[in-house]
JSON list of C-alpha atoms in Angstrom, two decimals:
[
{"chain": "A", "resi": 23, "resn": "UNK", "atom": "CA", "xyz": [1.79, -11.34, -36.49]},
{"chain": "A", "resi": 24, "resn": "UNK", "atom": "CA", "xyz": [-0.45, -8.57, -34.49]},
{"chain": "A", "resi": 25, "resn": "UNK", "atom": "CA", "xyz": [-3.98, -9.66, -36.46]},
{"chain": "A", "resi": 26, "resn": "UNK", "atom": "CA", "xyz": [-2.99, -12.97, -35.09]},
{"chain": "A", "resi": 27, "resn": "UNK", "atom": "CA", "xyz": [-2.29, -12.08, -31.67]},
{"chain": "A", "resi": 28, "resn": "UNK", "atom": "CA", "xyz": [-5.42, -10.15, -31.28]},
{"chain": "A", "resi": 29, "resn": "UNK", "atom": "CA", "xyz": [-7.48, -12.62, -32.85]},
{"chain": "A", "resi": 30, "resn": "UNK", "atom": "CA", "xyz": [-6.30, -14.98, -29.64]},
{"chain": "A", "resi": 31, "resn": "UNK", "atom": "CA", "xyz": [-5.95, -12.44, -27.20]},
{"chain": "A", "resi": 32, "resn": "UNK", "atom": "CA", "xyz": [-8.24, -9.45, -26.40]},
{"chain": "A", "resi": 33, "resn": "UNK", "atom": "CA", "xyz": [-6.61, -6.02, -25.88]},
{"chain": "A", "resi": 34, "resn": "UNK", "atom": "CA", "xyz": [-8.51, -5.83, -21.71]},
{"chain": "A", "resi": 35, "resn": "UNK", "atom": "CA", "xyz": [-6.50, -9.41, -21.21]},
{"chain": "A", "resi": 36, "resn": "UNK", "atom": "CA", "xyz": [-3.02, -7.71, -22.16]},
{"chain": "A", "resi": 37, "resn": "UNK", "atom": "CA", "xyz": [-0.65, -6.44, -19.58]},
{"chain": "A", "resi": 38, "resn": "UNK", "atom": "CA", "xyz": [-0.62, -3.25, -21.18]},
{"chain": "A", "resi": 39, "resn": "UNK", "atom": "CA", "xyz": [-1.84, -2.34, -24.41]},
{"chain": "A", "resi": 40, "resn": "UNK", "atom": "CA", "xyz": [-1.47, 0.91, -26.10]},
{"chain": "A", "resi": 41, "resn": "UNK", "atom": "CA", "xyz": [-2.38, 1.12, -29.98]},
{"chain": "A", "resi": 42, "resn": "UNK", "atom": "CA", "xyz": [-2.26, -2.57, -29.94]},
{"chain": "A", "resi": 43, "resn": "UNK", "atom": "CA", "xyz": [1.66, -3.21, -28.83]},
{"chain": "A", "resi": 44, "resn": "UNK", "atom": "CA", "xyz": [1.64, -5.18, -25.43]},
{"chain": "A", "resi": 45, "resn": "UNK", "atom": "CA", "xyz": [4.19, -3.84, -22.74]},
{"chain": "A", "resi": 46, "resn": "UNK", "atom": "CA", "xyz": [6.92, -6.75, -23.12]},
{"chain": "A", "resi": 47, "resn": "UNK", "atom": "CA", "xyz": [9.67, -4.94, -21.07]},
{"chain": "A", "resi": 48, "resn": "UNK", "atom": "CA", "xyz": [11.97, -5.70, -18.26]},
{"chain": "A", "resi": 49, "resn": "UNK", "atom": "CA", "xyz": [12.06, -2.24, -16.92]},
{"chain": "A", "resi": 50, "resn": "UNK", "atom": "CA", "xyz": [8.44, -1.88, -15.10]},
{"chain": "A", "resi": 51, "resn": "UNK", "atom": "CA", "xyz": [9.72, 1.39, -13.06]},
{"chain": "A", "resi": 52, "resn": "UNK", "atom": "CA", "xyz": [7.76, 3.79, -15.21]},
{"chain": "A", "resi": 53, "resn": "UNK", "atom": "CA", "xyz": [5.10, 1.75, -14.37]},
{"chain": "A", "resi": 54, "resn": "UNK", "atom": "CA", "xyz": [5.03, 2.90, -10.82]},
{"chain": "A", "resi": 55, "resn": "UNK", "atom": "CA", "xyz": [3.93, 6.28, -10.64]},
{"chain": "A", "resi": 56, "resn": "UNK", "atom": "CA", "xyz": [0.85, 5.85, -12.59]},
{"chain": "A", "resi": 57, "resn": "UNK", "atom": "CA", "xyz": [-0.20, 3.28, -10.63]},
{"chain": "A", "resi": 58, "resn": "UNK", "atom": "CA", "xyz": [0.78, 4.43, -6.78]},
{"chain": "A", "resi": 59, "resn": "UNK", "atom": "CA", "xyz": [-0.19, 7.95, -6.88]},
{"chain": "A", "resi": 60, "resn": "UNK", "atom": "CA", "xyz": [-4.40, 7.09, -7.81]},
{"chain": "A", "resi": 61, "resn": "UNK", "atom": "CA", "xyz": [-3.43, 5.06, -5.05]},
{"chain": "A", "resi": 62, "resn": "UNK", "atom": "CA", "xyz": [-2.67, 7.17, -2.44]},
{"chain": "A", "resi": 63, "resn": "UNK", "atom": "CA", "xyz": [-5.46, 9.63, -3.64]},
{"chain": "A", "resi": 64, "resn": "UNK", "atom": "CA", "xyz": [-8.23, 7.05, -2.85]},
{"chain": "A", "resi": 65, "resn": "UNK", "atom": "CA", "xyz": [-6.44, 5.84, 1.06]},
{"chain": "A", "resi": 66, "resn": "UNK", "atom": "CA", "xyz": [-6.25, 9.99, 1.32]},
{"chain": "A", "resi": 67, "resn": "UNK", "atom": "CA", "xyz": [-2.80, 9.98, 2.35]},
{"chain": "A", "resi": 68, "resn": "UNK", "atom": "CA", "xyz": [0.20, 12.33, 0.37]},
{"chain": "A", "resi": 69, "resn": "UNK", "atom": "CA", "xyz": [2.03, 11.82, -2.69]},
{"chain": "A", "resi": 70, "resn": "UNK", "atom": "CA", "xyz": [5.17, 11.39, -0.84]},
{"chain": "A", "resi": 71, "resn": "UNK", "atom": "CA", "xyz": [3.90, 8.64, 1.27]},
{"chain": "A", "resi": 72, "resn": "UNK", "atom": "CA", "xyz": [5.87, 5.22, 1.62]},
{"chain": "A", "resi": 73, "resn": "UNK", "atom": "CA", "xyz": [4.88, 3.09, -0.91]},
{"chain": "A", "resi": 74, "resn": "UNK", "atom": "CA", "xyz": [5.70, 0.22, 1.03]},
{"chain": "A", "resi": 75, "resn": "UNK", "atom": "CA", "xyz": [3.69, 0.95, 3.17]},
{"chain": "A", "resi": 76, "resn": "UNK", "atom": "CA", "xyz": [0.29, 1.94, 0.98]},
{"chain": "A", "resi": 77, "resn": "UNK", "atom": "CA", "xyz": [0.74, -1.00, -0.63]},
{"chain": "A", "resi": 78, "resn": "UNK", "atom": "CA", "xyz": [0.92, -3.16, 2.51]},
{"chain": "A", "resi": 79, "resn": "UNK", "atom": "CA", "xyz": [-1.96, -1.03, 4.45]},
{"chain": "A", "resi": 80, "resn": "UNK", "atom": "CA", "xyz": [-4.23, -1.38, 1.21]},
{"chain": "A", "resi": 81, "resn": "UNK", "atom": "CA", "xyz": [-3.63, -4.88, 0.51]},
{"chain": "A", "resi": 82, "resn": "UNK", "atom": "CA", "xyz": [-3.07, -4.49, -3.54]},
{"chain": "A", "resi": 83, "resn": "UNK", "atom": "CA", "xyz": [-0.44, -6.02, -5.30]},
{"chain": "A", "resi": 84, "resn": "UNK", "atom": "CA", "xyz": [2.77, -3.85, -5.76]},
{"chain": "A", "resi": 85, "resn": "UNK", "atom": "CA", "xyz": [3.22, -2.75, -8.96]},
{"chain": "A", "resi": 86, "resn": "UNK", "atom": "CA", "xyz": [6.09, -4.49, -10.25]},
{"chain": "A", "resi": 87, "resn": "UNK", "atom": "CA", "xyz": [3.73, -8.21, -8.74]},
{"chain": "A", "resi": 88, "resn": "UNK", "atom": "CA", "xyz": [1.12, -6.84, -10.70]},
{"chain": "A", "resi": 89, "resn": "UNK", "atom": "CA", "xyz": [2.08, -6.10, -14.57]},
{"chain": "A", "resi": 90, "resn": "UNK", "atom": "CA", "xyz": [4.21, -9.72, -13.83]},
{"chain": "A", "resi": 91, "resn": "UNK", "atom": "CA", "xyz": [0.75, -11.38, -13.13]},
{"chain": "A", "resi": 92, "resn": "UNK", "atom": "CA", "xyz": [-0.50, -9.63, -15.75]},
{"chain": "A", "resi": 93, "resn": "UNK", "atom": "CA", "xyz": [2.03, -10.07, -18.04]},
{"chain": "A", "resi": 94, "resn": "UNK", "atom": "CA", "xyz": [1.93, -14.47, -16.98]},
{"chain": "A", "resi": 95, "resn": "UNK", "atom": "CA", "xyz": [-1.64, -14.34, -17.38]},
{"chain": "A", "resi": 96, "resn": "UNK", "atom": "CA", "xyz": [-1.42, -12.77, -21.03]},
{"chain": "A", "resi": 97, "resn": "UNK", "atom": "CA", "xyz": [1.58, -15.57, -21.92]},
{"chain": "A", "resi": 98, "resn": "UNK", "atom": "CA", "xyz": [-0.52, -18.38, -20.83]},
{"chain": "A", "resi": 99, "resn": "UNK", "atom": "CA", "xyz": [-3.18, -17.49, -23.17]},
{"chain": "A", "resi": 100, "resn": "UNK", "atom": "CA", "xyz": [-1.85, -16.45, -25.77]},
{"chain": "A", "resi": 101, "resn": "UNK", "atom": "CA", "xyz": [0.27, -19.80, -25.80]},
{"chain": "A", "resi": 102, "resn": "UNK", "atom": "CA", "xyz": [-2.95, -22.18, -25.01]},
{"chain": "A", "resi": 103, "resn": "UNK", "atom": "CA", "xyz": [-5.77, -21.03, -27.45]},
{"chain": "A", "resi": 104, "resn": "UNK", "atom": "CA", "xyz": [-4.09, -20.99, -30.52]},
{"chain": "A", "resi": 105, "resn": "UNK", "atom": "CA", "xyz": [-2.34, -24.20, -32.58]},
{"chain": "A", "resi": 106, "resn": "UNK", "atom": "CA", "xyz": [2.11, -23.80, -32.06]},
{"chain": "A", "resi": 107, "resn": "UNK", "atom": "CA", "xyz": [2.20, -24.11, -35.78]},
{"chain": "A", "resi": 108, "resn": "UNK", "atom": "CA", "xyz": [-0.05, -20.78, -36.58]},
{"chain": "A", "resi": 109, "resn": "UNK", "atom": "CA", "xyz": [1.15, -18.94, -33.62]},
{"chain": "A", "resi": 110, "resn": "UNK", "atom": "CA", "xyz": [2.97, -16.00, -34.96]},
{"chain": "A", "resi": 111, "resn": "UNK", "atom": "CA", "xyz": [3.98, -14.91, -31.25]},
{"chain": "A", "resi": 112, "resn": "UNK", "atom": "CA", "xyz": [5.07, -19.35, -30.70]},
{"chain": "A", "resi": 113, "resn": "UNK", "atom": "CA", "xyz": [7.18, -18.74, -33.87]},
{"chain": "A", "resi": 114, "resn": "UNK", "atom": "CA", "xyz": [8.96, -15.63, -32.72]},
{"chain": "A", "resi": 115, "resn": "UNK", "atom": "CA", "xyz": [9.85, -16.86, -29.86]},
{"chain": "A", "resi": 116, "resn": "UNK", "atom": "CA", "xyz": [11.20, -20.26, -31.15]},
{"chain": "A", "resi": 117, "resn": "UNK", "atom": "CA", "xyz": [13.30, -17.95, -33.44]},
{"chain": "A", "resi": 118, "resn": "UNK", "atom": "CA", "xyz": [14.57, -15.83, -30.42]},
{"chain": "A", "resi": 119, "resn": "UNK", "atom": "CA", "xyz": [14.96, -18.86, -28.18]},
{"chain": "A", "resi": 120, "resn": "UNK", "atom": "CA", "xyz": [17.51, -20.19, -30.74]},
{"chain": "A", "resi": 121, "resn": "UNK", "atom": "CA", "xyz": [18.73, -16.59, -31.28]},
{"chain": "A", "resi": 122, "resn": "UNK", "atom": "CA", "xyz": [19.67, -16.69, -27.55]},
{"chain": "A", "resi": 123, "resn": "UNK", "atom": "CA", "xyz": [17.27, -12.92, -27.56]},
{"chain": "A", "resi": 124, "resn": "UNK", "atom": "CA", "xyz": [17.01, -11.39, -24.05]},
{"chain": "A", "resi": 125, "resn": "UNK", "atom": "CA", "xyz": [12.79, -11.05, -24.93]},
{"chain": "A", "resi": 126, "resn": "UNK", "atom": "CA", "xyz": [13.01, -14.65, -25.43]},
{"chain": "A", "resi": 127, "resn": "UNK", "atom": "CA", "xyz": [15.00, -15.49, -22.12]},
{"chain": "A", "resi": 128, "resn": "UNK", "atom": "CA", "xyz": [12.26, -12.69, -20.43]},
{"chain": "A", "resi": 129, "resn": "UNK", "atom": "CA", "xyz": [9.05, -14.61, -21.35]},
{"chain": "A", "resi": 130, "resn": "UNK", "atom": "CA", "xyz": [9.96, -18.18, -20.32]},
{"chain": "A", "resi": 131, "resn": "UNK", "atom": "CA", "xyz": [11.23, -17.12, -16.88]},
{"chain": "A", "resi": 132, "resn": "UNK", "atom": "CA", "xyz": [7.97, -14.98, -16.38]},
{"chain": "A", "resi": 133, "resn": "UNK", "atom": "CA", "xyz": [5.86, -17.82, -16.92]},
{"chain": "A", "resi": 134, "resn": "UNK", "atom": "CA", "xyz": [8.16, -19.77, -15.03]},
{"chain": "A", "resi": 135, "resn": "UNK", "atom": "CA", "xyz": [8.15, -17.37, -11.89]},
{"chain": "A", "resi": 136, "resn": "UNK", "atom": "CA", "xyz": [6.73, -18.99, -8.75]},
{"chain": "A", "resi": 137, "resn": "UNK", "atom": "CA", "xyz": [4.49, -16.22, -6.09]},
{"chain": "A", "resi": 138, "resn": "UNK", "atom": "CA", "xyz": [6.87, -14.43, -4.08]},
{"chain": "A", "resi": 139, "resn": "UNK", "atom": "CA", "xyz": [6.32, -13.15, -0.60]},
{"chain": "A", "resi": 140, "resn": "UNK", "atom": "CA", "xyz": [5.85, -9.26, -1.44]},
{"chain": "A", "resi": 141, "resn": "UNK", "atom": "CA", "xyz": [8.94, -7.57, -1.18]},
{"chain": "A", "resi": 142, "resn": "UNK", "atom": "CA", "xyz": [7.08, -4.48, 0.40]},
{"chain": "A", "resi": 143, "resn": "UNK", "atom": "CA", "xyz": [6.47, -6.32, 3.34]},
{"chain": "A", "resi": 144, "resn": "UNK", "atom": "CA", "xyz": [10.17, -8.05, 3.31]},
{"chain": "A", "resi": 145, "resn": "UNK", "atom": "CA", "xyz": [11.39, -4.51, 3.08]},
{"chain": "A", "resi": 146, "resn": "UNK", "atom": "CA", "xyz": [9.37, -3.03, 5.82]},
{"chain": "A", "resi": 147, "resn": "UNK", "atom": "CA", "xyz": [9.93, -6.13, 7.79]},
{"chain": "A", "resi": 148, "resn": "UNK", "atom": "CA", "xyz": [14.03, -5.24, 7.07]},
{"chain": "A", "resi": 149, "resn": "UNK", "atom": "CA", "xyz": [13.73, -1.57, 8.25]},
{"chain": "A", "resi": 150, "resn": "UNK", "atom": "CA", "xyz": [16.18, 0.33, 10.00]},
{"chain": "A", "resi": 151, "resn": "UNK", "atom": "CA", "xyz": [14.76, 1.00, 13.82]},
{"chain": "A", "resi": 152, "resn": "UNK", "atom": "CA", "xyz": [14.81, 5.40, 12.80]},
{"chain": "A", "resi": 153, "resn": "UNK", "atom": "CA", "xyz": [12.25, 4.64, 9.39]},
{"chain": "A", "resi": 154, "resn": "UNK", "atom": "CA", "xyz": [8.81, 5.32, 9.53]},
{"chain": "A", "resi": 155, "resn": "UNK", "atom": "CA", "xyz": [8.19, 1.55, 8.71]},
{"chain": "A", "resi": 156, "resn": "UNK", "atom": "CA", "xyz": [8.73, 1.16, 12.79]},
{"chain": "A", "resi": 157, "resn": "UNK", "atom": "CA", "xyz": [6.23, 3.59, 13.73]},
{"chain": "A", "resi": 158, "resn": "UNK", "atom": "CA", "xyz": [3.59, 1.79, 10.79]},
{"chain": "A", "resi": 159, "resn": "UNK", "atom": "CA", "xyz": [4.76, -1.74, 13.02]},
{"chain": "A", "resi": 160, "resn": "UNK", "atom": "CA", "xyz": [3.04, -0.43, 16.11]},
{"chain": "A", "resi": 161, "resn": "UNK", "atom": "CA", "xyz": [0.22, 0.10, 14.39]},
{"chain": "A", "resi": 162, "resn": "UNK", "atom": "CA", "xyz": [0.62, -3.35, 12.45]},
{"chain": "A", "resi": 163, "resn": "UNK", "atom": "CA", "xyz": [2.65, -6.24, 13.50]},
{"chain": "A", "resi": 164, "resn": "UNK", "atom": "CA", "xyz": [1.44, -8.42, 11.00]},
{"chain": "A", "resi": 165, "resn": "UNK", "atom": "CA", "xyz": [1.85, -6.36, 8.36]},
{"chain": "A", "resi": 166, "resn": "UNK", "atom": "CA", "xyz": [-1.91, -7.18, 6.92]},
{"chain": "A", "resi": 167, "resn": "UNK", "atom": "CA", "xyz": [-3.96, -5.12, 5.10]},
{"chain": "A", "resi": 168, "resn": "UNK", "atom": "CA", "xyz": [-6.04, -2.77, 6.39]},
{"chain": "A", "resi": 169, "resn": "UNK", "atom": "CA", "xyz": [-9.17, -4.09, 8.10]},
{"chain": "A", "resi": 170, "resn": "UNK", "atom": "CA", "xyz": [-11.00, -0.68, 6.58]},
{"chain": "A", "resi": 171, "resn": "UNK", "atom": "CA", "xyz": [-9.93, -0.48, 3.00]},
{"chain": "A", "resi": 172, "resn": "UNK", "atom": "CA", "xyz": [-12.16, -4.07, 2.16]},
{"chain": "A", "resi": 173, "resn": "UNK", "atom": "CA", "xyz": [-14.95, -3.97, 4.19]},
{"chain": "A", "resi": 174, "resn": "UNK", "atom": "CA", "xyz": [-18.24, -5.24, 2.39]},
{"chain": "A", "resi": 175, "resn": "UNK", "atom": "CA", "xyz": [-20.20, -1.40, 1.06]},
{"chain": "A", "resi": 176, "resn": "UNK", "atom": "CA", "xyz": [-22.36, -1.97, 4.14]},
{"chain": "A", "resi": 177, "resn": "UNK", "atom": "CA", "xyz": [-20.22, -2.80, 6.70]},
{"chain": "A", "resi": 178, "resn": "UNK", "atom": "CA", "xyz": [-17.54, 0.39, 5.78]},
{"chain": "A", "resi": 179, "resn": "UNK", "atom": "CA", "xyz": [-16.98, 3.21, 8.28]},
{"chain": "A", "resi": 180, "resn": "UNK", "atom": "CA", "xyz": [-17.62, 6.29, 7.05]},
{"chain": "A", "resi": 181, "resn": "UNK", "atom": "CA", "xyz": [-14.79, 7.56, 4.50]},
{"chain": "A", "resi": 182, "resn": "UNK", "atom": "CA", "xyz": [-13.76, 10.61, 6.82]},
{"chain": "A", "resi": 183, "resn": "UNK", "atom": "CA", "xyz": [-13.22, 8.46, 9.62]},
{"chain": "A", "resi": 184, "resn": "UNK", "atom": "CA", "xyz": [-11.47, 5.46, 7.09]},
{"chain": "A", "resi": 185, "resn": "UNK", "atom": "CA", "xyz": [-9.60, 8.42, 5.81]},
{"chain": "A", "resi": 186, "resn": "UNK", "atom": "CA", "xyz": [-7.99, 9.31, 9.15]},
{"chain": "A", "resi": 187, "resn": "UNK", "atom": "CA", "xyz": [-7.72, 5.92, 10.58]},
{"chain": "A", "resi": 188, "resn": "UNK", "atom": "CA", "xyz": [-5.59, 4.93, 7.27]},
{"chain": "A", "resi": 189, "resn": "UNK", "atom": "CA", "xyz": [-3.59, 8.47, 7.71]},
{"chain": "A", "resi": 190, "resn": "UNK", "atom": "CA", "xyz": [-2.97, 8.19, 11.28]},
{"chain": "A", "resi": 191, "resn": "UNK", "atom": "CA", "xyz": [-1.20, 4.41, 10.26]},
{"chain": "A", "resi": 192, "resn": "UNK", "atom": "CA", "xyz": [0.86, 5.85, 7.56]},
{"chain": "A", "resi": 193, "resn": "UNK", "atom": "CA", "xyz": [1.96, 8.67, 8.97]},
{"chain": "A", "resi": 194, "resn": "UNK", "atom": "CA", "xyz": [-0.04, 10.94, 7.09]},
{"chain": "A", "resi": 195, "resn": "UNK", "atom": "CA", "xyz": [-1.08, 13.07, 9.11]},
{"chain": "A", "resi": 196, "resn": "UNK", "atom": "CA", "xyz": [0.40, 17.01, 10.31]},
{"chain": "A", "resi": 197, "resn": "UNK", "atom": "CA", "xyz": [1.40, 15.54, 14.31]},
{"chain": "A", "resi": 198, "resn": "UNK", "atom": "CA", "xyz": [4.29, 17.56, 14.99]},
{"chain": "A", "resi": 199, "resn": "UNK", "atom": "CA", "xyz": [6.49, 13.69, 14.97]},
{"chain": "A", "resi": 200, "resn": "UNK", "atom": "CA", "xyz": [5.95, 14.38, 11.20]},
{"chain": "A", "resi": 201, "resn": "UNK", "atom": "CA", "xyz": [5.78, 18.05, 10.87]},
{"chain": "A", "resi": 202, "resn": "UNK", "atom": "CA", "xyz": [8.91, 18.30, 12.96]},
{"chain": "A", "resi": 203, "resn": "UNK", "atom": "CA", "xyz": [11.18, 15.44, 10.49]},
{"chain": "A", "resi": 204, "resn": "UNK", "atom": "CA", "xyz": [10.17, 18.00, 7.49]},
{"chain": "A", "resi": 205, "resn": "UNK", "atom": "CA", "xyz": [12.19, 20.90, 9.62]},
{"chain": "A", "resi": 206, "resn": "UNK", "atom": "CA", "xyz": [14.93, 18.81, 11.19]},
{"chain": "A", "resi": 207, "resn": "UNK", "atom": "CA", "xyz": [13.64, 19.41, 14.00]},
{"chain": "A", "resi": 208, "resn": "UNK", "atom": "CA", "xyz": [14.95, 16.77, 16.71]},
{"chain": "A", "resi": 209, "resn": "UNK", "atom": "CA", "xyz": [12.51, 14.26, 17.69]},
{"chain": "A", "resi": 210, "resn": "UNK", "atom": "CA", "xyz": [12.92, 15.10, 21.06]},
{"chain": "A", "resi": 211, "resn": "UNK", "atom": "CA", "xyz": [11.64, 18.39, 20.53]},
{"chain": "A", "resi": 212, "resn": "UNK", "atom": "CA", "xyz": [8.85, 17.87, 18.71]},
{"chain": "A", "resi": 213, "resn": "UNK", "atom": "CA", "xyz": [6.44, 18.58, 21.75]},
{"chain": "A", "resi": 214, "resn": "UNK", "atom": "CA", "xyz": [2.34, 18.64, 21.74]},
{"chain": "A", "resi": 215, "resn": "UNK", "atom": "CA", "xyz": [1.00, 22.21, 22.88]},
{"chain": "A", "resi": 216, "resn": "UNK", "atom": "CA", "xyz": [-0.37, 19.97, 25.71]},
{"chain": "A", "resi": 217, "resn": "UNK", "atom": "CA", "xyz": [3.50, 19.55, 27.49]},
{"chain": "A", "resi": 218, "resn": "UNK", "atom": "CA", "xyz": [3.22, 16.25, 28.29]},
{"chain": "A", "resi": 219, "resn": "UNK", "atom": "CA", "xyz": [5.27, 14.61, 25.16]},
{"chain": "A", "resi": 220, "resn": "UNK", "atom": "CA", "xyz": [6.35, 14.32, 21.86]},
{"chain": "A", "resi": 221, "resn": "UNK", "atom": "CA", "xyz": [3.60, 14.96, 19.92]},
{"chain": "A", "resi": 222, "resn": "UNK", "atom": "CA", "xyz": [3.38, 11.53, 18.23]},
{"chain": "A", "resi": 223, "resn": "UNK", "atom": "CA", "xyz": [0.60, 9.17, 17.37]},
{"chain": "A", "resi": 224, "resn": "UNK", "atom": "CA", "xyz": [0.88, 6.71, 20.97]},
{"chain": "A", "resi": 225, "resn": "UNK", "atom": "CA", "xyz": [0.49, 10.26, 22.71]},
{"chain": "A", "resi": 226, "resn": "UNK", "atom": "CA", "xyz": [-2.89, 11.77, 20.77]},
{"chain": "A", "resi": 227, "resn": "UNK", "atom": "CA", "xyz": [-4.61, 8.70, 20.66]},
{"chain": "A", "resi": 228, "resn": "UNK", "atom": "CA", "xyz": [-4.08, 7.05, 23.90]},
{"chain": "A", "resi": 229, "resn": "UNK", "atom": "CA", "xyz": [-2.63, 9.85, 26.76]},
{"chain": "A", "resi": 230, "resn": "UNK", "atom": "CA", "xyz": [-2.80, 13.63, 25.54]},
{"chain": "A", "resi": 231, "resn": "UNK", "atom": "CA", "xyz": [-4.57, 15.58, 27.77]},
{"chain": "A", "resi": 232, "resn": "UNK", "atom": "CA", "xyz": [-6.51, 17.47, 25.22]},
{"chain": "A", "resi": 233, "resn": "UNK", "atom": "CA", "xyz": [-8.00, 14.15, 23.10]},
{"chain": "A", "resi": 234, "resn": "UNK", "atom": "CA", "xyz": [-8.81, 12.74, 26.59]},
{"chain": "A", "resi": 235, "resn": "UNK", "atom": "CA", "xyz": [-12.17, 13.77, 25.71]},
{"chain": "A", "resi": 236, "resn": "UNK", "atom": "CA", "xyz": [-12.39, 12.23, 22.46]},
{"chain": "A", "resi": 237, "resn": "UNK", "atom": "CA", "xyz": [-11.14, 8.98, 23.99]},
{"chain": "A", "resi": 238, "resn": "UNK", "atom": "CA", "xyz": [-13.65, 9.22, 27.15]},
{"chain": "A", "resi": 239, "resn": "UNK", "atom": "CA", "xyz": [-16.79, 9.33, 24.10]},
{"chain": "A", "resi": 240, "resn": "UNK", "atom": "CA", "xyz": [-15.60, 6.56, 23.19]},
{"chain": "A", "resi": 241, "resn": "UNK", "atom": "CA", "xyz": [-13.78, 3.83, 25.72]},
{"chain": "A", "resi": 242, "resn": "UNK", "atom": "CA", "xyz": [-14.69, 3.62, 29.73]},
{"chain": "A", "resi": 243, "resn": "UNK", "atom": "CA", "xyz": [-11.46, 4.21, 31.47]},
{"chain": "A", "resi": 244, "resn": "UNK", "atom": "CA", "xyz": [-11.23, 0.08, 32.52]},
{"chain": "A", "resi": 245, "resn": "UNK", "atom": "CA", "xyz": [-11.65, -0.28, 28.82]},
{"chain": "A", "resi": 246, "resn": "UNK", "atom": "CA", "xyz": [-9.17, 2.14, 27.42]},
{"chain": "A", "resi": 247, "resn": "UNK", "atom": "CA", "xyz": [-6.27, 0.59, 25.04]},
{"chain": "A", "resi": 248, "resn": "UNK", "atom": "CA", "xyz": [-2.82, 1.32, 26.48]},
{"chain": "A", "resi": 249, "resn": "UNK", "atom": "CA", "xyz": [-0.73, 0.56, 23.18]},
{"chain": "A", "resi": 250, "resn": "UNK", "atom": "CA", "xyz": [-0.98, 1.07, 19.67]},
{"chain": "A", "resi": 251, "resn": "UNK", "atom": "CA", "xyz": [-1.04, -2.40, 18.78]},
{"chain": "A", "resi": 252, "resn": "UNK", "atom": "CA", "xyz": [-3.49, -3.25, 21.26]},
{"chain": "A", "resi": 253, "resn": "UNK", "atom": "CA", "xyz": [-5.89, -0.15, 19.97]},
{"chain": "A", "resi": 254, "resn": "UNK", "atom": "CA", "xyz": [-5.50, -1.25, 16.39]},
{"chain": "A", "resi": 255, "resn": "UNK", "atom": "CA", "xyz": [-6.16, -4.77, 17.18]},
{"chain": "A", "resi": 256, "resn": "UNK", "atom": "CA", "xyz": [-9.08, -4.64, 18.36]},
{"chain": "A", "resi": 257, "resn": "UNK", "atom": "CA", "xyz": [-12.32, -6.05, 16.87]},
{"chain": "A", "resi": 258, "resn": "UNK", "atom": "CA", "xyz": [-14.39, -2.72, 16.51]},
{"chain": "A", "resi": 259, "resn": "UNK", "atom": "CA", "xyz": [-11.75, -0.95, 14.22]},
{"chain": "A", "resi": 260, "resn": "UNK", "atom": "CA", "xyz": [-14.90, 0.81, 13.10]},
{"chain": "A", "resi": 261, "resn": "UNK", "atom": "CA", "xyz": [-14.73, 2.91, 16.34]},
{"chain": "A", "resi": 262, "resn": "UNK", "atom": "CA", "xyz": [-10.60, 3.21, 16.26]},
{"chain": "A", "resi": 263, "resn": "UNK", "atom": "CA", "xyz": [-11.70, 4.89, 12.79]},
{"chain": "A", "resi": 264, "resn": "UNK", "atom": "CA", "xyz": [-13.59, 7.47, 14.12]},
{"chain": "A", "resi": 265, "resn": "UNK", "atom": "CA", "xyz": [-10.71, 8.37, 17.46]},
{"chain": "A", "resi": 266, "resn": "UNK", "atom": "CA", "xyz": [-8.20, 9.11, 14.60]},
{"chain": "A", "resi": 267, "resn": "UNK", "atom": "CA", "xyz": [-10.89, 11.24, 12.96]},
{"chain": "A", "resi": 268, "resn": "UNK", "atom": "CA", "xyz": [-11.82, 12.61, 16.21]},
{"chain": "A", "resi": 269, "resn": "UNK", "atom": "CA", "xyz": [-8.23, 13.62, 17.35]},
{"chain": "A", "resi": 270, "resn": "UNK", "atom": "CA", "xyz": [-6.45, 14.55, 14.12]},
{"chain": "A", "resi": 271, "resn": "UNK", "atom": "CA", "xyz": [-9.32, 17.33, 14.18]},
{"chain": "A", "resi": 272, "resn": "UNK", "atom": "CA", "xyz": [-7.90, 18.48, 17.65]},
{"chain": "A", "resi": 273, "resn": "UNK", "atom": "CA", "xyz": [-4.53, 18.28, 16.59]},
{"chain": "A", "resi": 274, "resn": "UNK", "atom": "CA", "xyz": [-4.04, 19.94, 13.00]},
{"chain": "A", "resi": 275, "resn": "UNK", "atom": "CA", "xyz": [-6.29, 22.87, 13.59]}
]
C-alpha cells in the first residue's frame, strides 16, 4: 500500500510524514507546541505569550487549521491522481466506510469541511474583560495580522524595532503591568517609577514623563497620538516600532 501511495504523492506533499507514514489522526494537539514554539521565537516574544494572540499577530494559520489544510490537500491529491480501481487508499477507504470505521469518517469530513473563521480570532472576540486579549484589542481592534510581520524585505523596519513593536502589542514585555501580574500585585499598585500612574502600554507610550523625550523625537506635540488605537492605526507603523523600541529600552532597564 505504501509503495503505491508514495508513487502518486511525494512525501513533501503529505500533511505530516515520518518514516513514510502519514499522520491521519483526530488528535492534533500534539502539533501545537512544535508549531508555536519556533513561531514565538521568530516573533521575539516569550514562550508563555498567549497562543491565540501570537497567531493573529503573525498572520499564519493556527496549528490545527494548518494541519487540516495540509491533510485536505493531501487527500485531494491522492484521490485525484490515481485510478480509483488501482488506488490502494481508495480501496482501503471503501472497505473502512463499509465497516463504519472512524478513520473513513474523519477523511470524508476533512475533505468536505469548508474554511472557517479563525478560532483564535473568535476566542479573542469573546475574551473576558480582564484578559490580556482585551489589552491586545486596544492595539489591534480589527484583529488583523501585524503590518510589520509581512513587510517586503526592502521595506521592513529594523528587526530590533519590529521585535519591540510585537512585544508591546502582545504584552510580552517587562513593564510593571505585566511583571506585577506575575507577582499577583493588584493592578492599581503596579505604579510606574515616574509616579504618575500604572506602568502599562498606554502610559509609557503616550503619557509617561520619563519617555516624553522619545515621543518628541518622533512626534511633534500637535501630531502626538492620544490613544493606543490611534497610535497603532497610523500609516507610519515603522515610526511606531521605533518608539516602542526606545520606550522599552528606557522602561526595562
